[in-house]
């Protein structure tokens, strides 16, 4: 097998396993067997073994007693800590971008993304929000924002923490099925977009401390949405990606 083909197979196996874990195909505590996975994914054992090692580095798998790997279980505290950690890292990235000075043309390009995010709010009710488009653009915004820091170390650690359940900036947890949930969800999106604007303003003005504080506060919206969803509608939340990994 050529090296490039092996790398591609490892990437494919890593992606497939990650998706199955996050979406509940392998609940927390599930023991993973290399041979069975290889047959299921129709990928040779070496890429599957490397994929499991990578997911262990990301924190989704852990070493099982007697060898091999098993899917990790997370407490609610684990998940909220992951969200907080993302906020810390994004805050550091924003501060570095502000202090080091970001390219004006790049900031203008990010501003265009923010304008497109505004367009997702075509009305004043939750059912008029284009969530799919908002999630896509929000992911783009956070990626471009992180890149502004020009720090390979910060970017690497951000990618690691974002792979954990609910830690991604676009891992929206609305809890909108409960009474008052829709209004709360819409308010959270509006506040989040206002924070996006304030964050970019702080970076343009080279206000490092302010940019860092806004980014850290921004991550708390995701934490609040998650906690609200679990309290308001525990049964509906079972369908959310990653929920099968959380021990309650």
Tab-separated table of C-alpha atoms in Angstrom:
chain	number	residue	atom	x	y	z
A	1	UNK	CA	0.000	0.000	0.000
A	2	UNK	CA	1.394	3.423	-0.944
A	3	UNK	CA	1.967	5.977	1.810
A	4	UNK	CA	-0.575	8.429	0.342
A	5	UNK	CA	-3.254	5.739	0.116
A	6	UNK	CA	-2.571	4.684	3.710
A	7	UNK	CA	-2.917	8.285	4.888
A	8	UNK	CA	-6.221	8.702	3.044
A	9	UNK	CA	-7.584	5.464	4.491
A	10	UNK	CA	-6.584	6.554	7.981
A	11	UNK	CA	-8.367	9.898	7.484
A	12	UNK	CA	-11.456	8.110	6.212
A	13	UNK	CA	-11.468	5.669	9.125
A	14	UNK	CA	-10.967	8.505	11.608
A	15	UNK	CA	-13.854	10.484	10.127
A	16	UNK	CA	-16.207	7.487	10.019
A	17	UNK	CA	-15.462	6.454	13.590
A	18	UNK	CA	-15.743	10.019	14.893
A	19	UNK	CA	-19.136	10.478	13.246
A	20	UNK	CA	-20.459	7.202	14.617
A	21	UNK	CA	-19.289	8.040	18.122
A	22	UNK	CA	-20.671	11.589	18.113
A	23	UNK	CA	-24.024	10.478	16.666
A	24	UNK	CA	-24.564	7.645	19.111
A	25	UNK	CA	-23.544	4.666	16.996
A	26	UNK	CA	-21.087	3.713	19.722
A	27	UNK	CA	-22.363	4.820	23.165
A	28	UNK	CA	-19.949	5.617	25.977
A	29	UNK	CA	-18.221	2.524	27.324
A	30	UNK	CA	-18.445	0.551	24.054
A	31	UNK	CA	-15.379	-1.631	23.468
A	32	UNK	CA	-14.043	-1.296	19.927
A	33	UNK	CA	-12.485	-4.293	18.217
A	34	UNK	CA	-9.985	-3.692	15.456
A	35	UNK	CA	-10.913	-6.718	13.330
A	36	UNK	CA	-14.662	-6.089	13.508
A	37	UNK	CA	-14.243	-2.398	12.681
A	38	UNK	CA	-11.950	-3.219	9.793
A	39	UNK	CA	-14.578	-5.511	8.301
A	40	UNK	CA	-17.409	-3.069	8.974
A	41	UNK	CA	-15.600	-0.083	7.414
A	42	UNK	CA	-14.016	-2.228	4.703
A	43	UNK	CA	-10.653	-0.710	5.547
A	44	UNK	CA	-7.523	-2.642	6.436
A	45	UNK	CA	-6.583	-3.027	10.100
A	46	UNK	CA	-3.570	-0.690	10.115
A	47	UNK	CA	-5.525	2.499	9.178
A	48	UNK	CA	-8.265	1.512	11.644
A	49	UNK	CA	-5.679	1.069	14.394
A	50	UNK	CA	-4.151	4.472	13.591
A	51	UNK	CA	-7.620	6.062	13.516
A	52	UNK	CA	-8.394	4.755	17.004
A	53	UNK	CA	-5.086	6.126	18.270
A	54	UNK	CA	-5.935	9.555	16.829
A	55	UNK	CA	-9.385	9.549	18.412
A	56	UNK	CA	-7.786	8.642	21.722
A	57	UNK	CA	-5.560	11.713	21.343
A	58	UNK	CA	-8.684	13.793	20.665
A	59	UNK	CA	-10.276	12.421	23.818
A	60	UNK	CA	-13.152	10.459	22.291
A	61	UNK	CA	-11.574	7.064	23.027
A	62	UNK	CA	-9.571	5.730	25.947
A	63	UNK	CA	-7.410	2.701	26.550
A	64	UNK	CA	-9.473	-0.297	27.615
A	65	UNK	CA	-8.413	-2.700	30.386
A	66	UNK	CA	-6.425	-5.503	28.788
A	67	UNK	CA	-5.584	-3.454	25.691
A	68	UNK	CA	-7.421	-1.874	22.817
A	69	UNK	CA	-9.810	1.070	23.050
A	70	UNK	CA	-13.267	1.900	24.304
A	71	UNK	CA	-15.512	4.912	23.784
A	72	UNK	CA	-15.201	7.486	26.550
A	73	UNK	CA	-18.125	8.591	28.648
A	74	UNK	CA	-18.393	12.236	29.659
A	75	UNK	CA	-20.092	13.892	32.587
A	76	UNK	CA	-21.938	17.159	32.052
A	77	UNK	CA	-19.024	18.835	33.837
A	78	UNK	CA	-16.617	17.354	31.278
A	79	UNK	CA	-18.635	18.862	28.447
A	80	UNK	CA	-19.054	22.285	30.018
A	81	UNK	CA	-15.338	22.327	30.853
A	82	UNK	CA	-14.574	21.587	27.188
A	83	UNK	CA	-16.747	24.526	26.129
A	84	UNK	CA	-15.019	26.762	28.678
A	85	UNK	CA	-11.621	25.597	27.431
A	86	UNK	CA	-12.594	26.477	23.874
A	87	UNK	CA	-13.525	29.930	25.119
A	88	UNK	CA	-10.137	30.301	26.800
A	89	UNK	CA	-8.287	29.279	23.637
A	90	UNK	CA	-10.430	31.438	21.357
A	91	UNK	CA	-9.929	34.288	23.796
A	92	UNK	CA	-6.176	33.844	23.589
A	93	UNK	CA	-6.373	33.727	19.792
A	94	UNK	CA	-8.414	36.942	19.724
A	95	UNK	CA	-6.024	38.695	22.102
A	96	UNK	CA	-2.988	37.692	20.037
A	97	UNK	CA	-4.711	38.861	16.859
A	98	UNK	CA	-5.476	42.239	18.415
A	99	UNK	CA	-2.049	42.729	19.965
A	100	UNK	CA	-0.077	41.599	16.933
A	101	UNK	CA	-2.287	43.425	14.462
A	102	UNK	CA	-4.506	41.701	11.948
A	103	UNK	CA	-4.461	42.282	8.208
A	104	UNK	CA	-7.146	44.826	7.280
A	105	UNK	CA	-8.174	42.980	4.111
A	106	UNK	CA	-8.677	39.755	6.067
A	107	UNK	CA	-10.766	41.595	8.657
A	108	UNK	CA	-12.910	42.977	5.836
A	109	UNK	CA	-13.435	39.444	4.513
A	110	UNK	CA	-14.576	38.315	7.962
A	111	UNK	CA	-16.884	41.319	8.018
A	112	UNK	CA	-18.570	39.951	4.893
A	113	UNK	CA	-19.216	36.686	6.754
A	114	UNK	CA	-20.831	38.672	9.556
A	115	UNK	CA	-23.072	40.448	7.042
A	116	UNK	CA	-24.159	37.055	5.712
A	117	UNK	CA	-24.868	35.903	9.251
A	118	UNK	CA	-27.112	38.931	9.695
A	119	UNK	CA	-29.027	37.860	6.584
A	120	UNK	CA	-29.923	34.557	8.273
A	121	UNK	CA	-32.299	36.531	10.488
A	122	UNK	CA	-34.914	37.117	7.830
A	123	UNK	CA	-37.685	37.631	10.383
A	124	UNK	CA	-38.380	37.960	14.076
A	125	UNK	CA	-39.339	34.376	14.928
A	126	UNK	CA	-37.259	31.237	15.334
A	127	UNK	CA	-38.847	29.419	12.391
A	128	UNK	CA	-37.631	32.207	10.095
A	129	UNK	CA	-33.967	31.690	11.005
A	130	UNK	CA	-31.913	29.724	8.459
A	131	UNK	CA	-30.161	27.498	11.009
A	132	UNK	CA	-28.214	25.418	8.490
A	133	UNK	CA	-26.797	28.509	6.839
A	134	UNK	CA	-26.155	30.144	10.198
A	135	UNK	CA	-24.240	27.093	11.442
A	136	UNK	CA	-22.135	26.992	8.265
A	137	UNK	CA	-21.276	30.682	8.391
A	138	UNK	CA	-20.693	30.623	12.139
A	139	UNK	CA	-18.159	27.836	11.638
A	140	UNK	CA	-16.432	29.901	8.940
A	141	UNK	CA	-16.336	32.934	11.222
A	142	UNK	CA	-14.719	31.049	14.097
A	143	UNK	CA	-12.165	29.407	11.805
A	144	UNK	CA	-11.134	32.718	10.251
A	145	UNK	CA	-11.074	34.344	13.666
A	146	UNK	CA	-8.722	31.692	15.046
A	147	UNK	CA	-6.421	31.974	12.015
A	148	UNK	CA	-5.848	35.650	12.832
A	149	UNK	CA	-3.638	34.725	15.797
A	150	UNK	CA	-1.021	33.139	13.482
A	151	UNK	CA	-0.114	30.631	16.204
A	152	UNK	CA	0.251	26.995	15.188
A	153	UNK	CA	0.200	25.971	18.861
A	154	UNK	CA	-3.104	27.695	19.633
A	155	UNK	CA	-4.715	26.428	16.421
A	156	UNK	CA	-3.643	22.842	17.112
A	157	UNK	CA	-5.093	22.876	20.622
A	158	UNK	CA	-8.283	24.529	19.394
A	159	UNK	CA	-8.801	21.749	16.851
A	160	UNK	CA	-8.290	19.177	19.572
A	161	UNK	CA	-10.857	20.644	21.964
A	162	UNK	CA	-13.420	21.361	19.212
A	163	UNK	CA	-13.567	17.643	18.395
A	164	UNK	CA	-15.167	16.895	21.769
A	165	UNK	CA	-18.989	16.686	22.048
A	166	UNK	CA	-20.663	20.110	22.027
A	167	UNK	CA	-17.355	21.992	22.122
A	168	UNK	CA	-17.561	23.046	18.480
A	169	UNK	CA	-18.658	26.683	17.979
A	170	UNK	CA	-21.534	25.468	15.773
A	171	UNK	CA	-22.756	22.754	18.130
A	172	UNK	CA	-26.068	24.559	18.673
A	173	UNK	CA	-28.206	23.199	21.488
A	174	UNK	CA	-31.412	25.189	21.567
A	175	UNK	CA	-33.963	23.312	23.625
A	176	UNK	CA	-36.604	25.087	21.558
A	177	UNK	CA	-39.204	22.384	21.977
A	178	UNK	CA	-40.070	23.478	25.478
A	179	UNK	CA	-42.210	26.384	26.616
A	180	UNK	CA	-40.202	29.559	26.190
A	181	UNK	CA	-37.403	27.636	24.486
A	182	UNK	CA	-37.905	29.208	21.068
A	183	UNK	CA	-37.703	32.741	22.420
A	184	UNK	CA	-34.612	31.864	24.436
A	185	UNK	CA	-32.968	30.307	21.378
A	186	UNK	CA	-33.634	33.345	19.199
A	187	UNK	CA	-32.299	35.682	21.883
A	188	UNK	CA	-29.130	33.615	22.202
A	189	UNK	CA	-28.483	33.855	18.452
A	190	UNK	CA	-29.008	37.612	18.469
A	191	UNK	CA	-26.661	38.048	21.446
A	192	UNK	CA	-24.079	35.772	19.816
A	193	UNK	CA	-24.106	37.850	16.634
A	194	UNK	CA	-23.731	41.065	18.640
A	195	UNK	CA	-20.706	39.504	20.347
A	196	UNK	CA	-19.257	38.585	16.954
A	197	UNK	CA	-19.457	42.239	15.938
A	198	UNK	CA	-17.982	43.495	19.217
A	199	UNK	CA	-15.164	40.979	18.977
A	200	UNK	CA	-14.141	42.113	15.514
A	201	UNK	CA	-14.322	45.746	16.611
A	202	UNK	CA	-11.967	45.018	19.514
A	203	UNK	CA	-9.483	43.277	17.213
A	204	UNK	CA	-9.564	46.161	14.727
A	205	UNK	CA	-8.901	48.616	17.560
A	206	UNK	CA	-6.117	46.375	18.901
A	207	UNK	CA	-7.874	46.045	22.259
A	208	UNK	CA	-6.438	42.703	23.306
A	209	UNK	CA	-7.930	42.385	26.786
A	210	UNK	CA	-11.406	43.334	25.542
A	211	UNK	CA	-11.218	40.886	22.622
A	212	UNK	CA	-10.202	38.073	24.950
A	213	UNK	CA	-13.000	38.806	27.417
A	214	UNK	CA	-15.658	38.895	24.692
A	215	UNK	CA	-14.476	35.595	23.173
A	216	UNK	CA	-14.580	33.851	26.549
A	217	UNK	CA	-18.042	35.198	27.303
A	218	UNK	CA	-19.181	34.183	23.834
A	219	UNK	CA	-18.402	30.516	24.519
A	220	UNK	CA	-20.695	30.610	27.546
A	221	UNK	CA	-23.702	30.942	25.234
A	222	UNK	CA	-23.106	27.363	24.065
A	223	UNK	CA	-22.818	26.227	27.671
A	224	UNK	CA	-26.040	27.998	28.603
A	225	UNK	CA	-27.897	26.490	25.642
A	226	UNK	CA	-26.737	22.994	26.562
A	227	UNK	CA	-27.722	23.306	30.197
A	228	UNK	CA	-31.088	24.844	29.289
A	229	UNK	CA	-31.834	22.022	26.848
A	230	UNK	CA	-31.028	19.317	29.387
A	231	UNK	CA	-33.220	20.914	32.027
A	232	UNK	CA	-36.122	21.893	29.757
A	233	UNK	CA	-36.505	18.746	27.651
A	234	UNK	CA	-34.263	15.811	28.663
A	235	UNK	CA	-36.052	13.323	26.375
A	236	UNK	CA	-35.752	15.449	23.231
A	237	UNK	CA	-32.077	16.090	23.934
A	238	UNK	CA	-31.307	12.383	23.465
A	239	UNK	CA	-31.393	12.949	19.710
A	240	UNK	CA	-28.644	15.566	19.850
A	241	UNK	CA	-25.229	14.534	18.480
A	242	UNK	CA	-22.897	13.493	21.287
A	243	UNK	CA	-25.622	13.095	23.905
A	244	UNK	CA	-25.123	9.306	24.028
A	245	UNK	CA	-21.651	9.940	25.469
A	246	UNK	CA	-22.876	12.001	28.426
A	247	UNK	CA	-23.485	10.195	31.703
A	248	UNK	CA	-26.268	11.807	33.728
